[in-house]
Coordinates of C-alpha atoms in Angstrom, one line a residue:
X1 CA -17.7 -13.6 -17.7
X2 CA -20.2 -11.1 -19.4
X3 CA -17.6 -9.0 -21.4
X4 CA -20.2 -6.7 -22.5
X5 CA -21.6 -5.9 -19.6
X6 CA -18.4 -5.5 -17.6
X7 CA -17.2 -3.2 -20.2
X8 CA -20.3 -1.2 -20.3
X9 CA -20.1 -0.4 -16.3
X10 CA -16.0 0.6 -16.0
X11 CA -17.0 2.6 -19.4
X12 CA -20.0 4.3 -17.9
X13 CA -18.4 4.9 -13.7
X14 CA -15.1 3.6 -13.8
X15 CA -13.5 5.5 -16.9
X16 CA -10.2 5.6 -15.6
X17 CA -9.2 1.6 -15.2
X18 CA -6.1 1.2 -16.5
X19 CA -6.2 -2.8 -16.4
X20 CA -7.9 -5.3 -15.1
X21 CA -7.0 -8.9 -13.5
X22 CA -8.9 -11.9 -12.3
X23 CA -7.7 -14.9 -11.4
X24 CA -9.3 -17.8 -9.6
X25 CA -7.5 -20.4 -7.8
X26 CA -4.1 -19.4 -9.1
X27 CA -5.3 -19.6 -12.7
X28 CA -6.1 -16.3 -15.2
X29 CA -9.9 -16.0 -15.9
X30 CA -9.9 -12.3 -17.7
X31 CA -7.6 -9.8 -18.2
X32 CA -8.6 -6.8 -20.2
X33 CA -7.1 -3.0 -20.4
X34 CA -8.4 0.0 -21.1
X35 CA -7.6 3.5 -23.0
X36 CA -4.5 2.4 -24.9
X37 CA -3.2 0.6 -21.8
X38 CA -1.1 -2.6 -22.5
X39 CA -0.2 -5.7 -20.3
X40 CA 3.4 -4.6 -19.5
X41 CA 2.2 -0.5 -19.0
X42 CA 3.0 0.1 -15.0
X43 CA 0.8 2.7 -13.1
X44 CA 1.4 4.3 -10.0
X45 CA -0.3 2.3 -7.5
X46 CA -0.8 5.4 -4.7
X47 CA -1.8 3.8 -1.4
X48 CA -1.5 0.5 -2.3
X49 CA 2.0 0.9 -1.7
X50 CA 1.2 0.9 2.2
X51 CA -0.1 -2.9 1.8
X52 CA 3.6 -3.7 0.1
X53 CA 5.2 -1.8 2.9
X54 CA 3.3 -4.5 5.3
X55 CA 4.6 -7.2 3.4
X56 CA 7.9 -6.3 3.8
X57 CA 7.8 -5.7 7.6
X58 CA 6.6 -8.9 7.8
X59 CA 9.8 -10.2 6.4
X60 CA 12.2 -8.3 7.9
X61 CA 9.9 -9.9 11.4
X62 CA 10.3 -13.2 9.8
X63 CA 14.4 -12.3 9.4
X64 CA 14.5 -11.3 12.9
X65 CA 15.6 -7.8 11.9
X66 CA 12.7 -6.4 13.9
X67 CA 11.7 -8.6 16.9
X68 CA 8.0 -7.3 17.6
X69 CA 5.2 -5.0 16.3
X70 CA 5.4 -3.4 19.7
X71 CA 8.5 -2.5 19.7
X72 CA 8.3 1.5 20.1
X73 CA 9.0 3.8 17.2
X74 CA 12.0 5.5 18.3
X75 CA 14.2 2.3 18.7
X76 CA 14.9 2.6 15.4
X77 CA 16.0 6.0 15.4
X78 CA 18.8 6.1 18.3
X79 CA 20.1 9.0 17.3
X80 CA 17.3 11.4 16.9
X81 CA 16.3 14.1 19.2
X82 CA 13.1 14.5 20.9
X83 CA 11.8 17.9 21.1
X84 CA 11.3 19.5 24.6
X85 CA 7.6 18.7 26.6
X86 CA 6.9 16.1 23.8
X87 CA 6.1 12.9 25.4
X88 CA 3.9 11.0 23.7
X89 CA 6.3 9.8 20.5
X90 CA 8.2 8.2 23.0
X91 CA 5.3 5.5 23.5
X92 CA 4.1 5.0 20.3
X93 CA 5.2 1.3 18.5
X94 CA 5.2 -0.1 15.2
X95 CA 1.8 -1.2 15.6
X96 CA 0.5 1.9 16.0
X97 CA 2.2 2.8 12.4
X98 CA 0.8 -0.1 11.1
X99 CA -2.3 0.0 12.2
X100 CA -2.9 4.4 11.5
X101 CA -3.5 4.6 15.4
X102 CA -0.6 6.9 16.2
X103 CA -0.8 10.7 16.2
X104 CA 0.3 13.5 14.7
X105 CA 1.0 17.1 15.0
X106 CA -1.2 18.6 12.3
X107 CA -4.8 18.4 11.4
X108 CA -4.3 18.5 7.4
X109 CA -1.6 16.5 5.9
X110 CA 1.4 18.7 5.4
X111 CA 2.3 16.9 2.0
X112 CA 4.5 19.8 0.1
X113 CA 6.5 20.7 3.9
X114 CA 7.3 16.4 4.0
X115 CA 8.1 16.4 0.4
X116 CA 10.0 18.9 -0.6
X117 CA 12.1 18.8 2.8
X118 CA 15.6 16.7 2.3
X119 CA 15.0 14.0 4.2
X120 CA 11.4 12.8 4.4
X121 CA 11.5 10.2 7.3
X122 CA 12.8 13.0 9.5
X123 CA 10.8 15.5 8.2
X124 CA 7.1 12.8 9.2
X125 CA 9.2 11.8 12.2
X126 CA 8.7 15.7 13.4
X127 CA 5.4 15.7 12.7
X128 CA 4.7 12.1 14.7
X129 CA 3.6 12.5 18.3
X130 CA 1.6 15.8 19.5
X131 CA -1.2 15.8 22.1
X132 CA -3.2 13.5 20.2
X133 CA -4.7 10.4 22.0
X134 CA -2.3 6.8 20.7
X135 CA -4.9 3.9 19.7
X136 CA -7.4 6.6 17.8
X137 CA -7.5 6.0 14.3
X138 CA -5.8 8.5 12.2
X139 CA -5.2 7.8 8.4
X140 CA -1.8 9.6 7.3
X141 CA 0.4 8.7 4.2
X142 CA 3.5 10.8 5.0
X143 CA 3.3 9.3 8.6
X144 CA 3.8 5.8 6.5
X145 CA 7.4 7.2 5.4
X146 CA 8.5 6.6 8.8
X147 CA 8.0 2.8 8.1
X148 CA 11.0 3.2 5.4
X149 CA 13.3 4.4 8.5
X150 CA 12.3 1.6 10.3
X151 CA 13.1 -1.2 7.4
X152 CA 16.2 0.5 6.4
X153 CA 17.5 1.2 9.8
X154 CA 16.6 -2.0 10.9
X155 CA 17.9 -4.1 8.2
X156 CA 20.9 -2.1 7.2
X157 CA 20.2 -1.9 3.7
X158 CA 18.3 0.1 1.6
X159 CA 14.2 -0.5 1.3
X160 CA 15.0 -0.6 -2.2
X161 CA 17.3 -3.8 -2.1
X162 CA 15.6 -5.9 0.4
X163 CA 12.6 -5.3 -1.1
X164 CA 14.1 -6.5 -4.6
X165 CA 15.5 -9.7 -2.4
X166 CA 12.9 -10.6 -0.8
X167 CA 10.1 -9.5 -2.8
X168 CA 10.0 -8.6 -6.1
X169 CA 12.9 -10.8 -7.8
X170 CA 11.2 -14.1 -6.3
X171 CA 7.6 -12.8 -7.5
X172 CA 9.9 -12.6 -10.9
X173 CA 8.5 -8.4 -10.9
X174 CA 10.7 -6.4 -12.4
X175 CA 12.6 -4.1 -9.8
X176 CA 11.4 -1.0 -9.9
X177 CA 13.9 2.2 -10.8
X178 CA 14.0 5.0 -8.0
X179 CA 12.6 8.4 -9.3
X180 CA 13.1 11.6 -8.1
X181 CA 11.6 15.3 -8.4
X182 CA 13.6 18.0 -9.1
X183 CA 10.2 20.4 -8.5
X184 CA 6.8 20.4 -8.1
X185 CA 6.1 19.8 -11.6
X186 CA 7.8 16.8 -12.0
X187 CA 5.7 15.4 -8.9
X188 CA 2.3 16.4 -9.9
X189 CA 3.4 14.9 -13.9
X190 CA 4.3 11.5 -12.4
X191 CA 1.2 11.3 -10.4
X192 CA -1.1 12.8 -13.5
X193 CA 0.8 10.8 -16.7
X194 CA -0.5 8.1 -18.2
X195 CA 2.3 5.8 -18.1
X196 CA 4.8 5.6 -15.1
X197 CA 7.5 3.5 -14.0
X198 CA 9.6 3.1 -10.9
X199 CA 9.5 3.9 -7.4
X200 CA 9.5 7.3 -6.2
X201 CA 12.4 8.2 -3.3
X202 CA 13.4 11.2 -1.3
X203 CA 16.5 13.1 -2.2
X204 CA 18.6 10.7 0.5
X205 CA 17.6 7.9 -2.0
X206 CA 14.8 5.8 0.5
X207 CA 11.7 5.2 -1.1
X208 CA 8.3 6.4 -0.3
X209 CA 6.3 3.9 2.0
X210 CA 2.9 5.7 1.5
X211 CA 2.6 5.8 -2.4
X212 CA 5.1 6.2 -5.3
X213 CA 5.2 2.4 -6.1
X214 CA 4.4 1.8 -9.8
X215 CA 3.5 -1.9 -11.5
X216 CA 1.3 -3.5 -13.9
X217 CA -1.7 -5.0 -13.1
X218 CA -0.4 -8.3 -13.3
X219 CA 2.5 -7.8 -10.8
X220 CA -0.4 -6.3 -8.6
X221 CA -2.1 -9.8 -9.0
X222 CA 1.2 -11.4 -8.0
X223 CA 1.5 -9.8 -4.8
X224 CA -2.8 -10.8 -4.2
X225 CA -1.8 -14.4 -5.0
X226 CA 1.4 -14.4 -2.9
X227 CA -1.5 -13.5 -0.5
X228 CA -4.2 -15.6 -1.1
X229 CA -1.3 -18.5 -0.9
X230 CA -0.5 -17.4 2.9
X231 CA 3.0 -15.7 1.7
X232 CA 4.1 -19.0 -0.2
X233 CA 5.2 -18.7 -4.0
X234 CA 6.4 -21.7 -6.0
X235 CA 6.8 -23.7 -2.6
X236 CA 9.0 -21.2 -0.7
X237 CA 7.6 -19.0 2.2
X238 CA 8.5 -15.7 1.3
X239 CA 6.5 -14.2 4.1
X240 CA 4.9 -16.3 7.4
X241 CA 1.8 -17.4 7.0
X242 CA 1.2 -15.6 10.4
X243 CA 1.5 -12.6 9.4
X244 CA -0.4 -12.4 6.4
X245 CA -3.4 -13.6 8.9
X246 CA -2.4 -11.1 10.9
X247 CA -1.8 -8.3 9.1
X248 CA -5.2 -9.1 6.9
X249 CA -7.0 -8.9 10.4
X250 CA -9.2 -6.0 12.0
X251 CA -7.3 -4.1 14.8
X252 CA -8.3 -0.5 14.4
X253 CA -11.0 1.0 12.6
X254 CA -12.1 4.0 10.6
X255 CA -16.3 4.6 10.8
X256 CA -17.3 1.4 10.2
X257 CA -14.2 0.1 7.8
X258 CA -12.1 -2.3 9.4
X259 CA -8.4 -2.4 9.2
X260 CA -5.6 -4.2 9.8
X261 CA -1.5 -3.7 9.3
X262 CA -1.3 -1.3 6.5
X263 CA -4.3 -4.1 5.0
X264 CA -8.1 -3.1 4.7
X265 CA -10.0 -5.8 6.1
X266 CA -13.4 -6.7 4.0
X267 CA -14.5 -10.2 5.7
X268 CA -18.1 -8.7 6.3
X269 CA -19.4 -12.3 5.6
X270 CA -16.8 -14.7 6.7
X271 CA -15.0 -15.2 3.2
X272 CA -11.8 -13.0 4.8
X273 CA -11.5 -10.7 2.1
X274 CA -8.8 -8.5 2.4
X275 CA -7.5 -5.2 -0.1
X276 CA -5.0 -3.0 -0.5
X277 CA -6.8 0.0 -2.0
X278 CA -5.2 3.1 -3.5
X279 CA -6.5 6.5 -4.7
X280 CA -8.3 6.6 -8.1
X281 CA -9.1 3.1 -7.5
X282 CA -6.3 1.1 -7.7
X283 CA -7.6 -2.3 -5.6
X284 CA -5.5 -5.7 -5.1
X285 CA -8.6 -8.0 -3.7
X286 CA -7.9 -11.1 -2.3
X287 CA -11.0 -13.9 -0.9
X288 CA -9.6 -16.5 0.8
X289 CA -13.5 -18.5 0.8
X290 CA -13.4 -18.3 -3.1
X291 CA -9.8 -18.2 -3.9
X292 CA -9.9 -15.1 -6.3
X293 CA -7.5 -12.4 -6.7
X294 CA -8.3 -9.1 -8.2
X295 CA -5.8 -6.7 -9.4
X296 CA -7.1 -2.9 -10.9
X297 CA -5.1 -0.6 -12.0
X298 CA -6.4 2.9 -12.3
X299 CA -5.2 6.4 -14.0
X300 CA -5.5 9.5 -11.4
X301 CA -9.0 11.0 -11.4
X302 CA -10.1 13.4 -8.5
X303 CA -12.9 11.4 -6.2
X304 CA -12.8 8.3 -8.3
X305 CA -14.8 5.9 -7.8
X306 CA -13.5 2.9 -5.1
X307 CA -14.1 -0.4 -6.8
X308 CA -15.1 -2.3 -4.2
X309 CA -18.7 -1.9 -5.6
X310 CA -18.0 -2.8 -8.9
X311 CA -16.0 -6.3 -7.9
X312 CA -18.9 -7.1 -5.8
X313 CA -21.7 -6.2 -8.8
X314 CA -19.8 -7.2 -11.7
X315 CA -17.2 -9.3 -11.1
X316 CA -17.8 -11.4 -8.6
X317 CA -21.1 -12.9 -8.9
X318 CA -19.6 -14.1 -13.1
X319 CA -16.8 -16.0 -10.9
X320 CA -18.4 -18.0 -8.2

C-alpha cells in the first residue's frame, strides 16, 4: 500500500483516526495509528455497538433463547404496563428493532431524559410506540437499549456475561469493564477522552445496546473477520451462518442507504459489503467478493467525516 499517500488523506480529512486495520483473507496487510494512539489503546466505538448487539441476538436465536425475529416486543417484558389508548407497541417485533422500523414517541431523541433516568430499557420502552406508522424507517439509539431487555430477559443473564461467553472470550477480546456516570460530566468526558475503556451500563448494571462499547481497532477487525468467516472462528460456529446473511441483508431503508439487522448494507455492486459504522467514523468493513476486513477507529469530532469514501479511494483500490 501507498503509505504516503494514505497518510497524507486521513492527515488532510480524516484527522481524528485513531487506528487503522486491514486485513485480506484472514491475514494482516497494514496496521498503522495515529495521534499517539497505540495497538492495545481501546476507543469508544458509538454506533458500532448496534452491529455487536446483532451479533449477539443472533446467538441467543441460535441458543433458542429467542425463537423468532417476529416475535413481538413486549413478550419479553411480561410484566410491564401498557399505557391507556396506546396500541401500537403491542404489534411491534424484534424485527422492527432490528431493522429501525418501529416508532417512537418523540421527534428528537430524548437522550439526557433516557440517560439520566434509573433504568434505561424502561425509560426507551416508554418512549417505544406512539401514532407513528410500524415498517417506516426511523433511526433511534436509545430505542436500541430496549434490545439489552430483550437479551437479558430472554437469556436470564446479564448482556454483559453472555456477551463475554459467547462472544468476546472465544474472539480472545478482552471483556470489557462496565462504566458508569455519576453526572453529566463524566458522560460527555468518556465520549470526548482520548483513551477509553469498558462498556458503559445504566445504574441497574445492563449495558448500553446503542453505543458505549469501547475496543481496539484490532478487536474491531476480529468481529469483521468473524464476519467475513460466516460466524465461524478457529473452526467453531459462534454465530449461524444464516444470520450473518441475514442480518448483512437490505430490509429497510433510509434515503437511498440500505440496511439490514442493526448491519448497513453496502453491496451496491454485488461484492456484499456490509459495515457497522459509528459516529466520528468509527467503520468495521467487511467484502465478502474480496475477502477484506477493515477496522477504523476514530476519536469524537462533531460531523466527521464517514469513511466509507476514503476505503473506497484509498484503501481499497492498493488491496485488490
Amino acid at each position: 500500500m501507498n503509505d504516503a499517500m494514505l497518510l497524507r488523506e486521513i492527515q488532510a480529512e480524516y484527522s481524528n483516526s485513531a487506528g487503522l486495520v486491514v486485513q485480506k483473507s484472514g491475514k494482516l496487510i497494514y496496521e498503522n495509528y495515529f495521534d499517539g494512539h497505540k495497538e492495545t489503546d481501546s476507543i469508544h466505538i458509538f454506533s458500532v455497538t448496534k452491529s455487536i448487539t446483532s451479533i449477539l441476538i443472533g446467538i441467543a436465536i441460535d441458543q433458542g433463547y429467542i425463537k423468532s425475529v417476529d416475535q413481538k416486543v413486549l413478550e419479553f417484558f411480561p410484566s410491564y404496563i401498557i399505557k391507556r389508548r396506546e396500541n401500537t407497541i403491542q404489534n411491534i417485533t424484534l424485527k422492527n428493532l432490528l431493522t429501525m422500523t418501529a416508532p417512537y414517541k418523540y421527534k428528537w431523541e430524548p437522550y439526557t431524559k433516557v440517560y439520566s433516568s434509573e433504568d434505561w430499557i424502561k425509560a426507551a420502552l416508554d418512549l417505544l410506540g406512539g401514532n407513528g406508522t410500524i415498517g417506516d424507517f426511523k433511526y433511534s439509539t436509545v430505542g436500541a437499549q430496549i434490545l439489552t431487555g430483550v437479551l437479558e430477559n430472554a437469556t436470564g443473564e446479564s448482556m454483559l456475561k453472555f456477551s463475554e461467553k459467547n462472544l468476546f472470550t472465544p474472539l480472545a477480546i478482552s471483556v470489557p469493564t462496565p462504566i458508569s456516570f455519576a453526572n453529566k460530566e463524566e458522560h460527555i468526558a468518556f465520549i470526548k477522552n482520548k483513551n477509553v475503556s469498558g462498556w458503559v451500563v445504566d445504574p441497574k448494571g445492563s449495558p448500553t445496546s446503542g453505543w458505549g462499547l469501547t475496543l481496539s481497532p484490532k478487536d474491531m477487525a476480529k468481529i469483521g473477520q468473524l464476519c467475513l468467516n460466516q460466524g465461524n472462528w478457529n473452526g467453531k460456529q459462534l454465530v449461524s451462518a444464516c444470520w450473518m446473511k441475514e442480518s448483512t441483508k437490505e430490509h429497510a431503508r433510509w434515503n437511498d442507504l440500505p440496511y439490514g439487522y442493526l448491519w448497513w448494507s453496502l453491496d451496491t455492486d454485488g461484492s456484499g459489503t456490509f459495515a457497522a459504522l459509528g459516529d466520528s467514523g468509527s467503520t468495521i468493513y467487511v467484502n465478502p467478493k474480496e475477502q477484506v476486513v477493515i477496522a477504523i477507529a476514530c476519536r469524537f469530532k462533531p460531523r466527521a467525516k464517514p469513511r466509507i469514501e476514503l476505503i473506497n479511494k484509498f484503501i481499497l483500490p492498493q488491496i485488490k
